[in-house]
């Protein structure tokens, strides 16, 4: 049986997405690869923080042109944090 004492202190990876050049939408892509889940609208110059797990995939869309997008795969270790600066 696992209890709280068996778990690492921080069991997530903290990720911050920074919208450097434009407004954007942030989506999480489930392991099944379908039905993207919208997480946030991030205004230019702002950021959004998400607690996640290694291997999770996120997709960022330009707010005014959905044909412009970029995909990010999280490679951090549990307890780490990552800053992702997005230029769309």
Tab-separated table of C-alpha atoms in Angstrom:
chain	number	residue	atom	x	y	z
A	1	UNK	CA	0.000	0.000	0.000
A	2	UNK	CA	1.298	3.444	-0.920
A	3	UNK	CA	0.875	6.312	1.514
A	4	UNK	CA	1.979	9.949	1.465
A	5	UNK	CA	5.328	9.027	3.028
A	6	UNK	CA	6.119	6.846	-0.003
A	7	UNK	CA	5.602	9.659	-2.495
A	8	UNK	CA	8.224	12.164	-3.574
A	9	UNK	CA	7.854	15.629	-2.052
A	10	UNK	CA	6.789	17.143	-5.379
A	11	UNK	CA	5.149	14.703	-7.772
A	12	UNK	CA	4.621	17.147	-10.636
A	13	UNK	CA	6.599	19.172	-13.120
A	14	UNK	CA	5.768	22.892	-12.966
A	15	UNK	CA	5.648	24.416	-16.462
A	16	UNK	CA	5.306	28.117	-17.297
A	17	UNK	CA	4.296	29.097	-20.827
A	18	UNK	CA	5.291	32.661	-21.783
A	19	UNK	CA	3.554	34.414	-24.712
A	20	UNK	CA	6.390	36.501	-26.108
A	21	UNK	CA	5.049	37.900	-29.394
A	22	UNK	CA	1.305	37.329	-29.600
A	23	UNK	CA	-1.836	36.285	-27.751
A	24	UNK	CA	-2.262	32.509	-27.739
A	25	UNK	CA	-4.402	29.588	-26.624
A	26	UNK	CA	-2.868	26.711	-24.655
A	27	UNK	CA	-4.225	23.163	-25.013
A	28	UNK	CA	-3.314	19.865	-23.365
A	29	UNK	CA	-3.316	16.798	-25.614
A	30	UNK	CA	-4.394	13.622	-23.754
A	31	UNK	CA	-2.402	10.404	-24.208
A	32	UNK	CA	-5.086	9.138	-26.568
A	33	UNK	CA	-4.151	12.040	-28.871
A	34	UNK	CA	-7.688	13.268	-29.522
A	35	UNK	CA	-9.990	15.893	-28.052
A	36	UNK	CA	-7.511	18.604	-27.117
A	37	UNK	CA	-8.449	20.296	-23.829
A	38	UNK	CA	-8.217	24.092	-23.727
A	39	UNK	CA	-6.389	25.253	-20.598
A	40	UNK	CA	-5.824	28.975	-21.032
A	41	UNK	CA	-5.824	32.115	-23.113
A	42	UNK	CA	-2.458	33.809	-22.609
A	43	UNK	CA	-2.113	37.462	-23.555
A	44	UNK	CA	1.051	38.736	-25.227
A	45	UNK	CA	3.662	39.461	-22.552
A	46	UNK	CA	1.904	37.262	-19.968
A	47	UNK	CA	2.461	33.730	-18.774
A	48	UNK	CA	0.474	30.747	-17.532
A	49	UNK	CA	1.651	28.109	-15.062
A	50	UNK	CA	0.541	24.477	-15.222
A	51	UNK	CA	1.348	21.520	-12.979
A	52	UNK	CA	1.859	18.416	-15.129
A	53	UNK	CA	3.795	15.173	-15.597
A	54	UNK	CA	6.771	14.127	-17.760
A	55	UNK	CA	5.607	13.011	-21.189
A	56	UNK	CA	2.527	15.226	-21.296
A	57	UNK	CA	2.008	17.101	-24.547
A	58	UNK	CA	0.774	20.676	-24.936
A	59	UNK	CA	-0.144	22.612	-28.060
A	60	UNK	CA	-0.088	26.395	-28.370
A	61	UNK	CA	-2.153	28.165	-31.052
A	62	UNK	CA	-1.817	31.747	-32.232
A	63	UNK	CA	-5.004	33.418	-30.971
A	64	UNK	CA	-5.974	34.901	-34.321
A	65	UNK	CA	-4.615	32.324	-36.788
A	66	UNK	CA	-5.188	28.683	-35.762
A	67	UNK	CA	-2.965	27.507	-38.626
A	68	UNK	CA	0.003	28.843	-36.627
A	69	UNK	CA	0.763	26.506	-33.729
A	70	UNK	CA	3.536	24.663	-31.930
A	71	UNK	CA	3.593	21.432	-29.910
A	72	UNK	CA	5.627	20.905	-26.726
A	73	UNK	CA	6.462	17.578	-25.055
A	74	UNK	CA	7.371	17.901	-21.360
A	75	UNK	CA	10.678	16.187	-20.541
A	76	UNK	CA	11.277	17.418	-16.976
A	77	UNK	CA	11.734	15.289	-13.897
A	78	UNK	CA	9.324	15.345	-10.986
A	79	UNK	CA	9.993	18.323	-8.721
A	80	UNK	CA	11.527	20.409	-11.531
A	81	UNK	CA	10.150	23.491	-13.214
A	82	UNK	CA	10.416	24.562	-16.845
A	83	UNK	CA	9.957	27.869	-18.608
A	84	UNK	CA	8.742	27.665	-22.204
A	85	UNK	CA	9.014	30.899	-24.168
A	86	UNK	CA	6.649	30.723	-27.137
A	87	UNK	CA	7.169	32.859	-30.236
A	88	UNK	CA	4.285	32.427	-32.687
